[in-house]
Amino acid sequence: MAVDVRTISDSEYPDWLRACHTGFLQPPSASDEEVRSRLPHTDLARTRGAFDGGRCVATFRSFAQEVTVVGGASLPSDAVTHVTVTPTHRRRGLLSRMMAVDLAAAKERGEVLATLIAAEYPIYGRFGFGPATWATDWTVDVPRAGLDPRWARPECGGRIDLVDGADVRKLGPELHARFRKSQPGAVSRNERWWALQTGLDQVPGRPWTEPFYAVYRSPRGEIDGLLAYKADDHWGPAKQPLNTATVEDLIAVSPAAERALWHFLCSVDWVTTVNAGHRGPDDLLSSLLPDPRAARLTQHADFLWIRLLDVVRALEARTYEASGTLVLEVTDHDGLSAGRYRLDASPDGATCAPTSEAADVTLDAGELAALYLGEASAVRLAALGRISEETAGAVAVTEALFRTAVRPWCPDGF
């Protein structure tokens, strides 16, 4: 019997959710409570499953999202998530079938990009995705950091206040909108995101612990930073506190706010270790410590992957720190982005259009995605054989156009 790949109905959602849990090695069941919690927030028109003999054996879902690109523009994107294939049905092309239908529908809707967080690195390159942001985790040994343990307030004249979840739901969305304008790679947060992160809405089976919330107010009284963190309760044998604070979220729209929030967290009584969570690869944390060696790098890995669905709109939407003209030959297994494009870019803006001119560089859609937000190096990709230079000096031009002074960062998984 052929495996049927299609969108699902309300009545099929519990079986779909069971298959999703199975794929992620979670208990293979879906309670009525969990279904009632999740189903109202699931767009079934963008939720697909593969069915064999009436049983769901693969899952796929997408939802509307916006992504900030270089220069601050926000582009509509197709966020791909909940991708699984049951172990009994691997290597049958089920993911390829679901992905092809979803990406084609996203392009038809006018979404410029597709995004995902890759659980496994080798899977998504063949679908035209490339790693566009990376995340770095730091663990700070607070006593070694060299910060003044008597610190009580920011030196800049601002202040830090503890708030509660209701305050965060009120203040957070506007602050995040400001933050996202200046952070390439950041993605939108909807009302459901804020409800989940503050305990207003909870997913059954996931124990909820209320974090501590702190906001930074500038000397003008504006909310310029937000910190959410949790702490354990651990004491050593000599009755010494050895507590660890773990960052759940830290966003700031100014370096002063970022510095003040990190200093605040490292000055909380009884906290001897800070786990910083997924930070940008050029985060200030380690360098602002008097002893940077107190911040130990515990993870550095790819995070947000993107795929360009509309090359022209994507390349025209971002800004460029240099001027130049480049003809890109883009190859694409699925054909969604394949073509030859002339890019005329400068700090004042860019134009892009299909062309029949000779190509300067040839690259796959996944490599263009990796370059798009400014993270990847064209010179490095060329050295790895992933970009072909057709015109002498074209790789250097590509490097100058696409690389950025500020590295992209996506704070949020999905």
Short mmCIF file of C-alpha atoms in Angstrom, two decimals:
data_model
loop_
_atom_site.label_atom_id
_atom_site.label_comp_id
_atom_site.label_asym_id
_atom_site.label_seq_id
_atom_site.Cartn_x
_atom_site.Cartn_y
_atom_site.Cartn_z
CA MET A 1 0.00 0.00 0.00
CA ALA A 2 1.37 3.43 -0.97
CA VAL A 3 2.14 5.91 1.80
CA ASP A 4 -0.26 8.87 1.56
CA VAL A 5 1.26 12.33 2.21
CA ARG A 6 -1.27 15.09 2.85
CA THR A 7 -2.52 17.77 5.21
CA ILE A 8 -4.28 16.46 8.29
CA SER A 9 -7.71 16.96 9.83
CA ASP A 10 -8.68 17.77 13.42
CA SER A 11 -9.48 14.14 14.11
CA GLU A 12 -6.05 13.01 12.85
CA TYR A 13 -4.12 15.49 14.99
CA PRO A 14 -3.72 13.15 18.03
CA ASP A 15 -2.18 10.45 15.80
CA TRP A 16 0.03 13.08 14.14
CA LEU A 17 1.20 14.33 17.55
CA ARG A 18 1.93 10.74 18.66
CA ALA A 19 4.07 10.22 15.55
CA CYS A 20 5.86 13.52 16.23
CA HIS A 21 6.67 12.41 19.80
CA THR A 22 7.91 9.08 18.46
CA GLY A 23 10.27 10.77 16.01
CA PHE A 24 11.79 12.91 18.78
CA LEU A 25 12.17 9.90 21.13
CA GLN A 26 9.54 11.21 23.53
CA PRO A 27 6.85 8.97 25.08
CA PRO A 28 4.75 7.82 22.07
CA SER A 29 1.39 9.08 23.25
CA ALA A 30 -0.66 12.27 23.11
CA SER A 31 -3.01 13.07 25.97
CA ASP A 32 -6.35 14.76 25.40
CA GLU A 33 -5.05 17.68 27.48
CA GLU A 34 -2.01 18.13 25.25
CA VAL A 35 -4.13 17.96 22.11
CA ARG A 36 -6.51 20.61 23.50
CA SER A 37 -3.52 22.81 24.37
CA ARG A 38 -1.71 22.56 21.03
CA LEU A 39 -4.40 22.17 18.38
CA PRO A 40 -5.82 25.75 18.51
CA HIS A 41 -2.33 27.08 17.74
CA THR A 42 -1.67 24.72 14.83
CA ASP A 43 -2.50 25.74 11.26
CA LEU A 44 -3.75 22.45 9.85
CA ALA A 45 -3.52 23.80 6.30
CA ARG A 46 0.25 23.89 6.84
CA THR A 47 0.48 20.63 8.82
CA ARG A 48 1.29 17.50 6.85
CA GLY A 49 1.58 13.86 7.69
CA ALA A 50 2.48 10.63 5.92
CA PHE A 51 -0.04 7.83 6.52
CA ASP A 52 0.57 4.13 6.03
CA GLY A 53 -2.46 1.94 6.56
CA GLY A 54 -4.17 4.77 8.40
CA ARG A 55 -1.31 5.32 10.86
CA CYS A 56 0.75 8.52 10.81
CA VAL A 57 4.43 7.70 10.20
CA ALA A 58 5.92 11.12 9.39
CA THR A 59 5.16 14.70 10.43
CA PHE A 60 5.82 18.19 9.08
CA ARG A 61 4.49 21.60 10.04
CA SER A 62 5.14 25.22 9.08
CA PHE A 63 3.90 28.58 10.25
CA ALA A 64 4.17 32.24 9.29
CA GLN A 65 7.23 34.04 10.59
CA GLU A 66 9.26 37.18 9.93
CA VAL A 67 13.05 37.30 9.79
CA THR A 68 15.21 40.39 10.19
CA VAL A 69 17.84 40.71 7.47
CA VAL A 70 20.93 42.90 7.20
CA GLY A 71 19.86 46.54 7.39
CA GLY A 72 16.74 45.92 9.48
CA ALA A 73 14.15 44.87 6.89
CA SER A 74 11.73 42.17 8.04
CA LEU A 75 10.91 39.50 5.46
CA PRO A 76 7.96 37.07 5.48
CA SER A 77 9.19 33.52 5.92
CA ASP A 78 7.97 29.96 6.09
CA ALA A 79 9.11 28.50 9.43
CA VAL A 80 9.49 24.72 9.20
CA THR A 81 9.20 22.67 12.39
CA HIS A 82 8.04 19.32 13.88
CA VAL A 83 9.78 17.36 11.12
CA THR A 84 9.96 13.63 11.88
CA VAL A 85 9.95 10.29 10.13
CA THR A 86 9.16 7.16 12.15
CA PRO A 87 12.16 4.76 12.24
CA THR A 88 10.20 2.08 10.37
CA HIS A 89 9.68 4.39 7.36
CA ARG A 90 13.07 6.03 6.81
CA ARG A 91 14.67 6.31 3.37
CA ARG A 92 11.37 6.31 1.50
CA GLY A 93 11.40 9.94 0.42
CA LEU A 94 8.65 11.03 2.82
CA LEU A 95 10.48 14.15 4.03
CA SER A 96 11.31 15.10 0.43
CA ARG A 97 7.65 14.87 -0.53
CA MET A 98 6.45 16.95 2.41
CA MET A 99 9.20 19.54 2.00
CA ALA A 100 8.60 19.99 -1.74
CA VAL A 101 4.90 20.68 -1.27
CA ASP A 102 5.45 23.06 1.64
CA LEU A 103 8.18 25.13 -0.05
CA ALA A 104 6.21 25.41 -3.27
CA ALA A 105 3.18 26.62 -1.30
CA ALA A 106 5.33 29.11 0.63
CA LYS A 107 6.70 30.59 -2.58
CA GLU A 108 3.21 30.81 -4.00
CA ARG A 109 2.10 32.73 -0.90
CA GLY A 110 4.91 35.22 -1.48
CA GLU A 111 7.14 34.23 1.42
CA VAL A 112 10.71 35.23 0.62
CA LEU A 113 12.56 32.82 2.90
CA ALA A 114 12.09 29.48 4.60
CA THR A 115 13.66 28.83 8.02
CA LEU A 116 14.27 25.94 10.38
CA ILE A 117 16.43 24.78 13.28
CA ALA A 118 18.26 21.66 12.12
CA ALA A 119 18.32 18.81 14.63
CA GLU A 120 20.86 17.05 12.40
CA TYR A 121 23.34 18.88 10.17
CA PRO A 122 23.40 16.69 7.01
CA ILE A 123 19.65 16.64 6.31
CA TYR A 124 18.65 20.03 4.98
CA GLY A 125 21.39 21.10 2.60
CA ARG A 126 19.86 18.99 -0.13
CA PHE A 127 16.68 21.07 0.14
CA GLY A 128 18.50 24.35 -0.46
CA PHE A 129 18.90 25.38 3.18
CA GLY A 130 22.17 26.69 4.59
CA PRO A 131 23.34 27.52 8.14
CA ALA A 132 22.83 31.29 8.38
CA THR A 133 23.44 31.91 12.09
CA TRP A 134 25.48 30.23 14.80
CA ALA A 135 25.01 30.13 18.56
CA THR A 136 27.63 30.15 21.29
CA ASP A 137 27.11 28.99 24.88
CA TRP A 138 29.26 30.33 27.70
CA THR A 139 29.61 29.14 31.30
CA VAL A 140 30.94 31.84 33.60
CA ASP A 141 32.90 31.06 36.76
CA VAL A 142 31.66 34.13 38.64
CA PRO A 143 34.30 34.28 41.44
CA ARG A 144 37.05 34.25 38.78
CA ALA A 145 35.40 36.85 36.55
CA GLY A 146 36.91 39.82 38.36
CA LEU A 147 33.69 41.80 38.61
CA ASP A 148 33.06 43.89 41.72
CA PRO A 149 30.96 41.66 44.01
CA ARG A 150 29.63 44.79 45.74
CA TRP A 151 28.13 46.12 42.48
CA ALA A 152 24.57 47.31 43.03
CA ARG A 153 23.57 49.52 40.10
CA PRO A 154 24.69 50.49 36.56
CA GLU A 155 27.32 53.20 36.42
CA CYS A 156 25.65 54.81 33.41
CA GLY A 157 22.75 56.24 35.42
CA GLY A 158 20.28 53.59 34.36
CA ARG A 159 18.62 51.13 36.71
CA ILE A 160 17.56 47.50 36.90
CA ASP A 161 14.18 46.44 38.25
CA LEU A 162 12.71 43.02 38.91
CA VAL A 163 9.31 42.52 37.26
CA ASP A 164 6.81 39.69 36.87
CA GLY A 165 5.38 37.76 33.93
CA ALA A 166 2.49 40.17 33.44
CA ASP A 167 4.97 43.04 33.13
CA VAL A 168 7.00 41.06 30.60
CA ARG A 169 3.93 40.39 28.45
CA LYS A 170 3.25 44.13 28.48
CA LEU A 171 6.77 45.46 27.99
CA GLY A 172 8.47 42.62 26.11
CA PRO A 173 6.85 42.79 22.64
CA GLU A 174 7.73 46.46 22.08
CA LEU A 175 11.29 45.95 23.32
CA HIS A 176 11.72 42.88 21.12
CA ALA A 177 10.43 44.81 18.09
CA ARG A 178 13.15 47.42 18.70
CA PHE A 179 15.78 44.74 19.27
CA ARG A 180 14.87 42.85 16.11
CA LYS A 181 15.33 45.91 13.89
CA SER A 182 19.05 45.92 14.65
CA GLN A 183 19.73 42.18 14.84
CA PRO A 184 19.99 40.25 11.55
CA GLY A 185 18.78 36.70 12.03
CA ALA A 186 16.26 37.49 14.77
CA VAL A 187 12.77 36.10 14.19
CA SER A 188 9.35 37.34 15.21
CA ARG A 189 7.70 36.42 18.50
CA ASN A 190 3.92 36.14 18.52
CA GLU A 191 1.49 36.45 21.43
CA ARG A 192 1.63 32.68 22.00
CA TRP A 193 5.45 32.90 22.45
CA TRP A 194 5.12 35.48 25.23
CA ALA A 195 2.32 33.49 26.91
CA LEU A 196 4.42 30.31 26.97
CA GLN A 197 7.58 32.06 28.17
CA THR A 198 5.77 33.72 31.09
CA GLY A 199 3.58 30.79 32.19
CA LEU A 200 0.27 32.29 31.10
CA ASP A 201 -0.06 29.30 28.77
CA GLN A 202 1.56 25.97 29.55
CA VAL A 203 2.10 22.79 27.55
CA PRO A 204 0.95 19.69 29.45
CA GLY A 205 3.83 17.44 30.40
CA ARG A 206 6.32 20.30 30.60
CA PRO A 207 6.83 21.33 34.25
CA TRP A 208 6.71 25.11 34.65
CA THR A 209 9.05 27.02 36.94
CA GLU A 210 8.62 30.77 37.13
CA PRO A 211 11.85 32.55 36.10
CA PHE A 212 13.19 35.73 37.58
CA TYR A 213 12.63 38.69 35.25
CA ALA A 214 14.72 41.86 35.25
CA VAL A 215 14.50 44.92 33.01
CA TYR A 216 17.10 47.59 32.37
CA ARG A 217 15.82 51.19 32.26
CA SER A 218 18.01 53.78 30.57
CA PRO A 219 18.73 57.13 32.27
CA ARG A 220 15.75 58.43 30.24
CA GLY A 221 13.52 55.77 31.76
CA GLU A 222 13.14 53.67 28.60
CA ILE A 223 13.12 49.87 28.78
CA ASP A 224 16.27 48.96 26.84
CA GLY A 225 16.90 45.41 28.07
CA LEU A 226 15.17 42.32 29.40
CA LEU A 227 16.59 39.33 31.26
CA ALA A 228 14.86 36.09 32.26
CA TYR A 229 16.81 33.56 34.30
CA LYS A 230 16.36 30.59 36.60
CA ALA A 231 18.53 29.44 39.50
CA ASP A 232 19.11 26.11 41.18
CA ASP A 233 19.63 25.52 44.90
CA HIS A 234 22.99 23.90 45.51
CA TRP A 235 25.24 24.27 48.56
CA GLY A 236 28.70 22.80 49.09
CA PRO A 237 29.75 20.60 52.04
CA ALA A 238 31.25 23.60 53.87
CA LYS A 239 27.87 25.40 53.82
CA GLN A 240 28.98 27.55 50.88
CA PRO A 241 26.46 28.54 48.18
CA LEU A 242 27.27 27.04 44.78
CA ASN A 243 24.19 28.09 42.83
CA THR A 244 23.95 28.26 39.04
CA ALA A 245 21.88 30.87 37.22
CA THR A 246 20.75 29.88 33.73
CA VAL A 247 19.69 32.51 31.23
CA GLU A 248 16.35 31.86 29.55
CA ASP A 249 16.33 35.11 27.54
CA LEU A 250 18.46 38.24 27.37
CA ILE A 251 17.83 40.91 24.76
CA ALA A 252 19.06 44.50 24.74
CA VAL A 253 18.93 47.44 22.35
CA SER A 254 22.09 49.13 23.64
CA PRO A 255 25.53 47.97 24.78
CA ALA A 256 24.95 49.75 28.10
CA ALA A 257 21.84 47.67 28.73
CA GLU A 258 23.58 44.44 27.77
CA ARG A 259 26.58 45.14 29.99
CA ALA A 260 24.39 46.12 32.93
CA LEU A 261 22.24 42.98 32.72
CA TRP A 262 25.26 40.67 32.58
CA HIS A 263 26.88 42.49 35.50
CA PHE A 264 23.64 42.29 37.46
CA LEU A 265 23.33 38.53 36.94
CA CYS A 266 26.95 37.94 37.93
CA SER A 267 26.42 39.94 41.13
CA VAL A 268 23.37 38.06 42.45
CA ASP A 269 24.17 36.69 45.91
CA TRP A 270 24.85 32.93 46.07
CA VAL A 271 25.31 32.63 42.28
CA THR A 272 28.76 31.22 41.52
CA THR A 273 28.11 29.98 37.97
CA VAL A 274 26.20 31.56 35.10
CA ASN A 275 25.08 29.52 32.10
CA ALA A 276 24.55 32.11 29.38
CA GLY A 277 22.35 30.06 27.04
CA HIS A 278 22.51 30.39 23.25
CA ARG A 279 24.24 33.71 22.54
CA GLY A 280 25.44 35.35 19.37
CA PRO A 281 28.98 34.37 18.31
CA ASP A 282 30.17 37.95 18.89
CA ASP A 283 28.31 38.47 22.18
CA LEU A 284 29.93 40.94 24.59
CA LEU A 285 29.82 38.61 27.59
CA SER A 286 33.31 37.15 27.71
CA SER A 287 35.05 40.38 26.70
CA LEU A 288 33.31 42.55 29.28
CA LEU A 289 34.67 40.43 32.13
CA PRO A 290 37.93 41.68 33.67
CA ASP A 291 39.13 38.08 33.31
CA PRO A 292 37.67 36.75 30.02
CA ARG A 293 39.03 33.27 30.83
CA ALA A 294 36.33 33.00 33.48
CA ALA A 295 33.87 32.51 30.60
CA ARG A 296 34.31 29.00 29.26
CA LEU A 297 32.96 28.27 25.78
CA THR A 298 30.78 25.18 26.20
CA GLN A 299 29.12 25.01 22.78
CA HIS A 300 29.41 26.63 19.38
CA ALA A 301 27.12 25.29 16.69
CA ASP A 302 24.93 26.16 13.73
CA PHE A 303 21.47 27.38 14.68
CA LEU A 304 19.07 29.10 12.24
CA TRP A 305 19.07 27.65 8.72
CA ILE A 306 17.44 29.57 5.88
CA ARG A 307 16.48 28.98 2.29
CA LEU A 308 15.88 31.70 -0.28
CA LEU A 309 12.56 31.23 -2.06
CA ASP A 310 12.68 34.52 -3.96
CA VAL A 311 16.27 35.47 -4.77
CA VAL A 312 15.44 38.86 -6.28
CA ARG A 313 13.36 40.10 -3.35
CA ALA A 314 15.78 38.68 -0.82
CA LEU A 315 18.89 40.29 -2.29
CA GLU A 316 17.15 43.63 -2.78
CA ALA A 317 15.79 43.66 0.80
CA ARG A 318 19.11 43.58 2.64
CA THR A 319 21.76 46.31 2.74
CA TYR A 320 25.44 46.06 1.78
CA GLU A 321 28.48 47.63 3.38
CA ALA A 322 30.37 47.92 0.10
CA SER A 323 29.59 48.72 -3.54
CA GLY A 324 29.88 46.31 -6.42
CA THR A 325 28.25 44.36 -9.19
CA LEU A 326 28.04 40.60 -9.18
CA VAL A 327 26.41 38.03 -11.46
CA LEU A 328 25.41 34.95 -9.48
CA GLU A 329 24.68 31.58 -11.05
CA VAL A 330 22.49 29.80 -8.49
CA THR A 331 21.96 26.07 -8.80
CA ASP A 332 19.04 24.51 -6.97
CA HIS A 333 18.03 20.85 -6.85
CA ASP A 334 14.35 21.77 -6.41
CA GLY A 335 14.49 24.58 -8.97
CA LEU A 336 12.83 27.15 -6.70
CA SER A 337 15.78 29.57 -6.74
CA ALA A 338 17.74 28.38 -9.76
CA GLY A 339 18.83 31.02 -12.24
CA ARG A 340 21.37 33.70 -13.05
CA TYR A 341 21.00 37.02 -11.26
CA ARG A 342 22.76 40.37 -11.55
CA LEU A 343 23.18 42.16 -8.24
CA ASP A 344 24.09 45.85 -8.20
CA ALA A 345 24.71 46.79 -4.59
CA SER A 346 25.90 49.79 -2.59
CA PRO A 347 25.37 51.17 0.90
CA ASP A 348 22.52 53.23 -0.59
CA GLY A 349 20.55 50.20 -1.81
CA ALA A 350 20.53 47.32 -4.25
CA THR A 351 18.82 46.08 -7.38
CA CYS A 352 18.67 42.49 -8.53
CA ALA A 353 17.24 40.95 -11.67
CA PRO A 354 17.55 37.79 -13.75
CA THR A 355 20.18 38.16 -16.46
CA SER A 356 21.80 36.37 -19.37
CA GLU A 357 25.20 37.92 -18.67
CA ALA A 358 28.13 35.61 -17.95
CA ALA A 359 28.31 34.48 -14.34
CA ASP A 360 30.97 35.81 -11.97
CA VAL A 361 30.42 33.08 -9.37
CA THR A 362 28.49 29.83 -9.32
CA LEU A 363 27.05 28.50 -6.07
CA ASP A 364 24.31 26.28 -4.73
CA ALA A 365 21.16 27.70 -3.12
CA GLY A 366 22.38 26.44 0.26
CA GLU A 367 25.66 28.34 0.00
CA LEU A 368 23.81 31.52 -0.99
CA ALA A 369 21.63 31.03 2.09
CA ALA A 370 24.72 30.71 4.29
CA LEU A 371 26.09 33.96 2.85
CA TYR A 372 22.83 35.88 2.93
CA LEU A 373 22.79 37.19 6.52
CA GLY A 374 26.51 37.93 6.53
CA GLU A 375 27.76 34.96 8.54
CA ALA A 376 29.59 32.76 6.03
CA SER A 377 32.79 33.77 4.25
CA ALA A 378 32.81 33.57 0.46
CA VAL A 379 36.60 33.21 0.54
CA ARG A 380 36.31 30.24 2.88
CA LEU A 381 33.49 28.63 0.87
CA ALA A 382 35.59 29.00 -2.29
CA ALA A 383 38.55 27.36 -0.57
CA LEU A 384 36.26 24.49 0.36
CA GLY A 385 35.16 24.12 -3.25
CA ARG A 386 31.59 25.24 -2.58
CA ILE A 387 31.77 28.40 -4.68
CA SER A 388 33.21 28.46 -8.18
CA GLU A 389 34.89 31.68 -9.26
CA GLU A 390 34.12 32.26 -12.95
CA THR A 391 35.61 35.78 -13.14
CA ALA A 392 38.95 36.64 -11.56
CA GLY A 393 38.44 38.53 -8.30
CA ALA A 394 34.72 37.73 -8.06
CA VAL A 395 35.05 35.82 -4.78
CA ALA A 396 36.66 38.87 -3.16
CA VAL A 397 33.77 41.01 -4.39
CA THR A 398 31.30 38.50 -2.98
CA GLU A 399 33.10 38.61 0.35
CA ALA A 400 33.06 42.40 0.46
CA LEU A 401 29.38 42.62 -0.42
CA PHE A 402 27.89 39.94 1.80
CA ARG A 403 29.99 39.95 4.98
CA THR A 404 28.88 42.25 7.81
CA ALA A 405 30.53 43.90 10.80
CA VAL A 406 27.83 42.55 13.14
CA ARG A 407 27.29 38.81 12.95
CA PRO A 408 23.74 37.50 12.64
CA TRP A 409 22.08 35.86 15.62
CA CYS A 410 18.77 34.12 16.23
CA PRO A 411 17.87 33.98 19.94
CA ASP A 412 14.84 31.72 19.48
CA GLY A 413 14.33 28.10 18.59
CA PHE A 414 11.06 26.84 17.16
#
